[in-house]
Amino acid sequence: RKEVEQDPGPFNVPEGATVAFNCTYSNSASQSFFWYRQDCRKEPKLLMSVYSSGNEDGRFTAQLNRASQYISLLIRDSKLSDSATYLCVVNPHTDKLIFGTGTRLQVFP
Amino acid sequence: DAGVIQSPRHEVTEMGQEVTLRCKPISGHNSLFWYRQTMMRGLELLIYFNNNVPIDDSGMPEDRFSAKMPNASFSTLKIQPSEPRDSAVYFCASSLGPSQETQYFGPGTRLLVL
């Protein structure tokens, strides 16, 4: 089983739609969680951290469910510029980050 | 401030040739990471350094791969001899410290081994 698993997509949604991505992780001792965004042919960039109580940044909401070992990312009112690959990232209580293979989102007009 | 700098941005070489990838981390960052990204395997950590010292190289695929960090502002990843299966995008990333989870990635080097 992979340490971090994501649905690869692609998710094709119209502008204005709400879309949600889930990610599961295998190490129950994992301490911290993140979503990174990667545009086509670009480097990954931190989108947001994921806190136990859930957190929101504008149109983006991240949630953590430790009992079920999954994290989610909700994007409301999708924009064309949201089209990218979203990487689920977990720190399994080490100095290393474990990246999922990413979920591709395509927002169309 | 300049971000992480990598060179070359693109490299095309023939099987058996030596390839050297270069990275300059963000000034003041103490941790440096080398990743490889492919469609099949996603982003994989190859090796990381803290204060110029290699901490974990368990992700290095085999002896053909080696990495060095002679000082705080420069690191290299070398593949010798290169093989077609090494074709991938190689990213360098840096962070303030080993437990600082915000890693800043360079633009990557696209390597194609023919």
mmCIF file of C-alpha atoms in Angstrom:
data_model
loop_
_atom_site.group_PDB
_atom_site.id
_atom_site.type_symbol
_atom_site.label_atom_id
_atom_site.label_comp_id
_atom_site.label_asym_id
_atom_site.label_seq_id
_atom_site.Cartn_x
_atom_site.Cartn_y
_atom_site.Cartn_z
ATOM 1 C CA ARG A 1 0.000 0.000 0.000
ATOM 2 C CA LYS A 2 1.291 3.451 -0.878
ATOM 3 C CA GLU A 3 1.988 5.806 1.998
ATOM 4 C CA VAL A 4 -0.167 8.503 0.442
ATOM 5 C CA GLU A 5 -2.910 7.714 -2.065
ATOM 6 C CA GLN A 6 -4.941 10.046 -4.210
ATOM 7 C CA ASP A 7 -7.447 9.666 -6.995
ATOM 8 C CA PRO A 8 -5.452 10.767 -10.069
ATOM 9 C CA GLY A 9 -8.502 12.237 -11.781
ATOM 10 C CA PRO A 10 -8.790 14.165 -13.954
ATOM 11 C CA PHE A 11 -11.658 16.082 -12.485
ATOM 12 C CA ASN A 12 -13.266 18.156 -15.213
ATOM 13 C CA VAL A 13 -15.576 20.810 -13.768
ATOM 14 C CA PRO A 14 -17.218 23.996 -15.085
ATOM 15 C CA GLU A 15 -16.344 27.397 -13.735
ATOM 16 C CA GLY A 16 -18.195 28.120 -10.531
ATOM 17 C CA ALA A 17 -18.486 24.496 -9.503
ATOM 18 C CA THR A 18 -17.465 23.068 -6.154
ATOM 19 C CA VAL A 19 -15.019 20.193 -6.257
ATOM 20 C CA ALA A 20 -13.525 18.029 -3.535
ATOM 21 C CA PHE A 21 -10.434 15.849 -3.457
ATOM 22 C CA ASN A 22 -9.639 13.176 -0.917
ATOM 23 C CA CYS A 23 -6.378 11.633 0.083
ATOM 24 C CA THR A 24 -5.591 8.719 2.396
ATOM 25 C CA TYR A 25 -2.396 8.059 4.291
ATOM 26 C CA SER A 26 -1.124 4.842 5.826
ATOM 27 C CA ASN A 27 1.023 5.974 8.753
ATOM 28 C CA SER A 28 -1.206 6.679 11.730
ATOM 29 C CA ALA A 29 1.678 8.470 13.466
ATOM 30 C CA SER A 30 1.767 11.166 10.801
ATOM 31 C CA GLN A 31 1.951 14.577 12.346
ATOM 32 C CA SER A 32 1.366 17.166 9.694
ATOM 33 C CA PHE A 33 -0.416 17.449 6.414
ATOM 34 C CA PHE A 34 -0.411 19.777 3.443
ATOM 35 C CA TRP A 35 -1.781 20.428 0.022
ATOM 36 C CA TYR A 36 0.657 21.527 -2.648
ATOM 37 C CA ARG A 37 -0.314 22.757 -6.072
ATOM 38 C CA GLN A 38 1.610 21.998 -9.244
ATOM 39 C CA ASP A 39 0.874 23.746 -12.512
ATOM 40 C CA CYS A 40 1.662 22.022 -15.784
ATOM 41 C CA ARG A 41 5.431 21.830 -16.325
ATOM 42 C CA LYS A 42 6.087 23.833 -13.171
ATOM 43 C CA GLU A 43 7.355 23.078 -9.690
ATOM 44 C CA PRO A 44 5.108 22.197 -6.724
ATOM 45 C CA LYS A 45 4.152 25.065 -4.423
ATOM 46 C CA LEU A 46 2.577 24.989 -0.997
ATOM 47 C CA LEU A 47 -1.147 25.720 -1.203
ATOM 48 C CA MET A 48 -2.088 25.298 2.432
ATOM 49 C CA SER A 49 -1.423 23.341 5.577
ATOM 50 C CA VAL A 50 -4.138 21.100 6.995
ATOM 51 C CA TYR A 51 -4.970 21.471 10.665
ATOM 52 C CA SER A 52 -6.865 19.072 12.890
ATOM 53 C CA SER A 53 -9.739 21.480 13.316
ATOM 54 C CA GLY A 54 -9.964 22.137 9.598
ATOM 55 C CA ASN A 55 -8.980 25.407 8.008
ATOM 56 C CA GLU A 56 -10.071 27.713 5.272
ATOM 57 C CA ASP A 57 -8.225 30.051 2.944
ATOM 58 C CA GLY A 58 -10.601 31.955 0.738
ATOM 59 C CA ARG A 59 -12.313 29.489 -1.567
ATOM 60 C CA PHE A 60 -10.214 26.593 -0.294
ATOM 61 C CA THR A 61 -11.088 24.446 2.703
ATOM 62 C CA ALA A 62 -8.915 21.648 4.029
ATOM 63 C CA GLN A 63 -10.006 19.024 6.531
ATOM 64 C CA LEU A 64 -8.324 16.199 8.385
ATOM 65 C CA ASN A 65 -9.900 13.015 9.680
ATOM 66 C CA ARG A 66 -7.313 11.253 11.823
ATOM 67 C CA ALA A 67 -9.573 8.336 12.714
ATOM 68 C CA SER A 68 -10.037 7.418 9.072
ATOM 69 C CA GLN A 69 -6.615 8.688 8.027
ATOM 70 C CA TYR A 70 -7.740 10.918 5.242
ATOM 71 C CA ILE A 71 -7.518 14.553 4.346
ATOM 72 C CA SER A 72 -9.631 16.533 1.942
ATOM 73 C CA LEU A 73 -9.501 19.704 -0.090
ATOM 74 C CA LEU A 74 -12.645 21.543 -1.115
ATOM 75 C CA ILE A 75 -12.559 24.242 -3.761
ATOM 76 C CA ARG A 76 -15.619 26.461 -4.056
ATOM 77 C CA ASP A 77 -16.534 28.663 -7.017
ATOM 78 C CA SER A 78 -13.854 27.114 -9.237
ATOM 79 C CA LYS A 79 -11.876 29.440 -11.492
ATOM 80 C CA LEU A 80 -10.099 28.629 -14.718
ATOM 81 C CA SER A 81 -6.877 29.456 -12.903
ATOM 82 C CA ASP A 82 -7.502 26.628 -10.432
ATOM 83 C CA SER A 83 -6.636 24.129 -13.169
ATOM 84 C CA ALA A 84 -3.591 22.285 -11.862
ATOM 85 C CA THR A 85 -2.520 19.110 -10.121
ATOM 86 C CA TYR A 86 -3.099 19.045 -6.378
ATOM 87 C CA LEU A 87 -0.614 17.045 -4.347
ATOM 88 C CA CYS A 88 -1.496 15.619 -0.961
ATOM 89 C CA VAL A 89 1.558 15.729 1.317
ATOM 90 C CA VAL A 90 2.143 14.026 4.645
ATOM 91 C CA ASN A 91 4.933 14.274 7.182
ATOM 92 C CA PRO A 92 5.097 10.829 8.818
ATOM 93 C CA HIS A 93 6.820 12.175 11.928
ATOM 94 C CA THR A 94 10.208 12.375 10.233
ATOM 95 C CA ASP A 95 12.179 15.061 8.489
ATOM 96 C CA LYS A 96 10.786 13.992 5.148
ATOM 97 C CA LEU A 97 7.621 14.848 3.297
ATOM 98 C CA ILE A 98 5.754 12.112 1.451
ATOM 99 C CA PHE A 99 3.972 13.311 -1.660
ATOM 100 C CA GLY A 100 0.956 11.715 -3.277
ATOM 101 C CA THR A 101 0.960 11.341 -7.034
ATOM 102 C CA GLY A 102 -1.546 14.151 -7.370
ATOM 103 C CA THR A 103 -5.097 14.793 -8.529
ATOM 104 C CA ARG A 104 -5.488 16.691 -11.744
ATOM 105 C CA LEU A 105 -8.185 19.365 -11.949
ATOM 106 C CA GLN A 106 -9.339 20.935 -15.181
ATOM 107 C CA VAL A 107 -11.807 23.805 -14.935
ATOM 108 C CA PHE A 108 -13.566 24.647 -18.194
ATOM 109 C CA PRO A 109 -15.509 27.778 -19.202
ATOM 110 C CA ASP B 1 14.800 37.303 -3.235
ATOM 111 C CA ALA B 2 15.810 34.631 -5.679
ATOM 112 C CA GLY B 3 14.180 31.285 -5.217
ATOM 113 C CA VAL B 4 15.848 27.924 -5.624
ATOM 114 C CA ILE B 5 17.940 27.917 -8.773
ATOM 115 C CA GLN B 6 18.546 24.811 -10.835
ATOM 116 C CA SER B 7 20.619 24.208 -13.930
ATOM 117 C CA PRO B 8 20.389 23.110 -16.595
ATOM 118 C CA ARG B 9 16.656 23.439 -17.153
ATOM 119 C CA HIS B 10 16.721 20.814 -19.875
ATOM 120 C CA GLU B 11 19.220 18.063 -20.596
ATOM 121 C CA VAL B 12 19.208 15.573 -23.423
ATOM 122 C CA THR B 13 21.942 12.980 -23.372
ATOM 123 C CA GLU B 14 22.751 9.548 -24.612
ATOM 124 C CA MET B 15 22.748 6.402 -22.566
ATOM 125 C CA GLY B 16 26.045 5.883 -20.808
ATOM 126 C CA GLN B 17 26.913 9.559 -20.502
ATOM 127 C CA GLU B 18 27.481 11.336 -17.223
ATOM 128 C CA VAL B 19 24.858 13.868 -16.183
ATOM 129 C CA THR B 20 25.354 16.549 -13.534
ATOM 130 C CA LEU B 21 22.457 18.560 -12.179
ATOM 131 C CA ARG B 22 23.065 21.661 -10.106
ATOM 132 C CA CYS B 23 21.131 23.450 -7.403
ATOM 133 C CA LYS B 24 21.496 26.655 -5.451
ATOM 134 C CA PRO B 25 19.150 26.745 -2.444
ATOM 135 C CA ILE B 26 17.538 29.837 -1.000
ATOM 136 C CA SER B 27 20.046 31.776 1.073
ATOM 137 C CA GLY B 28 19.678 30.974 4.764
ATOM 138 C CA HIS B 29 17.956 27.647 4.206
ATOM 139 C CA ASN B 30 19.697 24.805 5.989
ATOM 140 C CA SER B 31 17.984 21.813 4.395
ATOM 141 C CA LEU B 32 18.164 20.749 0.780
ATOM 142 C CA PHE B 33 16.218 17.999 -0.928
ATOM 143 C CA TRP B 34 16.565 16.265 -4.294
ATOM 144 C CA TYR B 35 13.407 14.779 -5.817
ATOM 145 C CA ARG B 36 12.625 12.916 -9.005
ATOM 146 C CA GLN B 37 9.186 13.106 -10.629
ATOM 147 C CA THR B 38 7.744 10.727 -13.204
ATOM 148 C CA MET B 39 4.210 10.099 -14.347
ATOM 149 C CA MET B 40 4.241 6.574 -12.988
ATOM 150 C CA ARG B 41 5.825 7.131 -9.595
ATOM 151 C CA GLY B 42 5.060 10.757 -8.843
ATOM 152 C CA LEU B 43 7.453 12.797 -6.728
ATOM 153 C CA GLU B 44 10.094 10.694 -4.988
ATOM 154 C CA LEU B 45 12.664 11.928 -2.497
ATOM 155 C CA LEU B 46 16.146 10.841 -3.519
ATOM 156 C CA ILE B 47 18.309 12.388 -0.805
ATOM 157 C CA TYR B 48 18.329 15.282 1.602
ATOM 158 C CA PHE B 49 20.991 17.318 3.345
ATOM 159 C CA ASN B 50 20.928 19.267 6.568
ATOM 160 C CA ASN B 51 23.701 21.799 7.097
ATOM 161 C CA ASN B 52 25.495 20.339 4.054
ATOM 162 C CA VAL B 53 25.532 16.834 5.555
ATOM 163 C CA PRO B 54 23.646 14.013 3.805
ATOM 164 C CA ILE B 55 21.030 12.777 6.249
ATOM 165 C CA ASP B 56 19.036 10.213 4.293
ATOM 166 C CA ASP B 57 19.967 8.803 0.901
ATOM 167 C CA SER B 58 17.680 5.794 1.054
ATOM 168 C CA GLY B 59 15.782 7.068 -1.971
ATOM 169 C CA MET B 60 18.803 7.058 -4.251
ATOM 170 C CA PRO B 61 17.957 4.366 -6.798
ATOM 171 C CA GLU B 62 21.392 2.811 -7.152
ATOM 172 C CA ASP B 63 25.105 3.424 -7.153
ATOM 173 C CA ARG B 64 24.901 5.261 -10.428
ATOM 174 C CA PHE B 65 23.422 8.196 -8.518
ATOM 175 C CA SER B 66 25.484 10.392 -6.214
ATOM 176 C CA ALA B 67 24.891 13.767 -4.588
ATOM 177 C CA LYS B 68 27.143 16.279 -2.906
ATOM 178 C CA MET B 69 26.751 19.535 -1.076
ATOM 179 C CA PRO B 70 30.211 21.094 -0.719
ATOM 180 C CA ASN B 71 28.835 24.299 0.823
ATOM 181 C CA ALA B 72 25.602 25.907 1.931
ATOM 182 C CA SER B 73 24.887 27.452 -1.449
ATOM 183 C CA PHE B 74 25.522 24.615 -3.875
ATOM 184 C CA SER B 75 24.596 21.000 -4.449
ATOM 185 C CA THR B 76 24.989 18.557 -7.311
ATOM 186 C CA LEU B 77 23.241 15.363 -8.308
ATOM 187 C CA LYS B 78 25.255 13.173 -10.622
ATOM 188 C CA ILE B 79 24.187 10.180 -12.674
ATOM 189 C CA GLN B 80 26.954 8.060 -14.107
ATOM 190 C CA PRO B 81 26.343 6.223 -16.361
ATOM 191 C CA SER B 82 22.888 7.454 -17.320
ATOM 192 C CA GLU B 83 20.172 5.111 -18.576
ATOM 193 C CA PRO B 84 16.888 5.762 -20.424
ATOM 194 C CA ARG B 85 14.897 4.900 -17.299
ATOM 195 C CA ASP B 86 16.512 7.880 -15.561
ATOM 196 C CA SER B 87 14.467 10.195 -17.789
ATOM 197 C CA ALA B 88 12.391 12.347 -15.455
ATOM 198 C CA VAL B 89 12.099 15.811 -13.973
ATOM 199 C CA TYR B 90 14.550 16.350 -11.140
ATOM 200 C CA PHE B 91 13.605 18.954 -8.552
ATOM 201 C CA CYS B 92 15.716 20.512 -5.891
ATOM 202 C CA ALA B 93 13.961 22.025 -2.879
ATOM 203 C CA SER B 94 15.127 23.846 0.221
ATOM 204 C CA SER B 95 13.668 24.707 3.598
ATOM 205 C CA LEU B 96 14.715 26.609 6.685
ATOM 206 C CA GLY B 97 15.329 23.437 8.622
ATOM 207 C CA PRO B 98 14.761 19.697 8.505
ATOM 208 C CA SER B 99 11.444 19.925 10.254
ATOM 209 C CA GLN B 100 10.264 23.019 8.438
ATOM 210 C CA GLU B 101 7.613 21.568 6.261
ATOM 211 C CA THR B 102 7.348 24.397 3.798
ATOM 212 C CA GLN B 103 9.722 23.347 1.083
ATOM 213 C CA TYR B 104 10.491 25.701 -1.769
ATOM 214 C CA PHE B 105 11.086 23.980 -5.063
ATOM 215 C CA GLY B 106 13.287 25.001 -7.923
ATOM 216 C CA PRO B 107 11.955 24.961 -11.492
ATOM 217 C CA GLY B 108 13.360 21.498 -12.110
ATOM 218 C CA THR B 109 15.645 19.908 -14.678
ATOM 219 C CA ARG B 110 13.966 17.895 -17.421
ATOM 220 C CA LEU B 111 16.270 15.016 -18.234
ATOM 221 C CA LEU B 112 15.888 12.842 -21.292
ATOM 222 C CA VAL B 113 18.279 9.953 -21.753
ATOM 223 C CA LEU B 114 18.192 8.464 -25.229
#
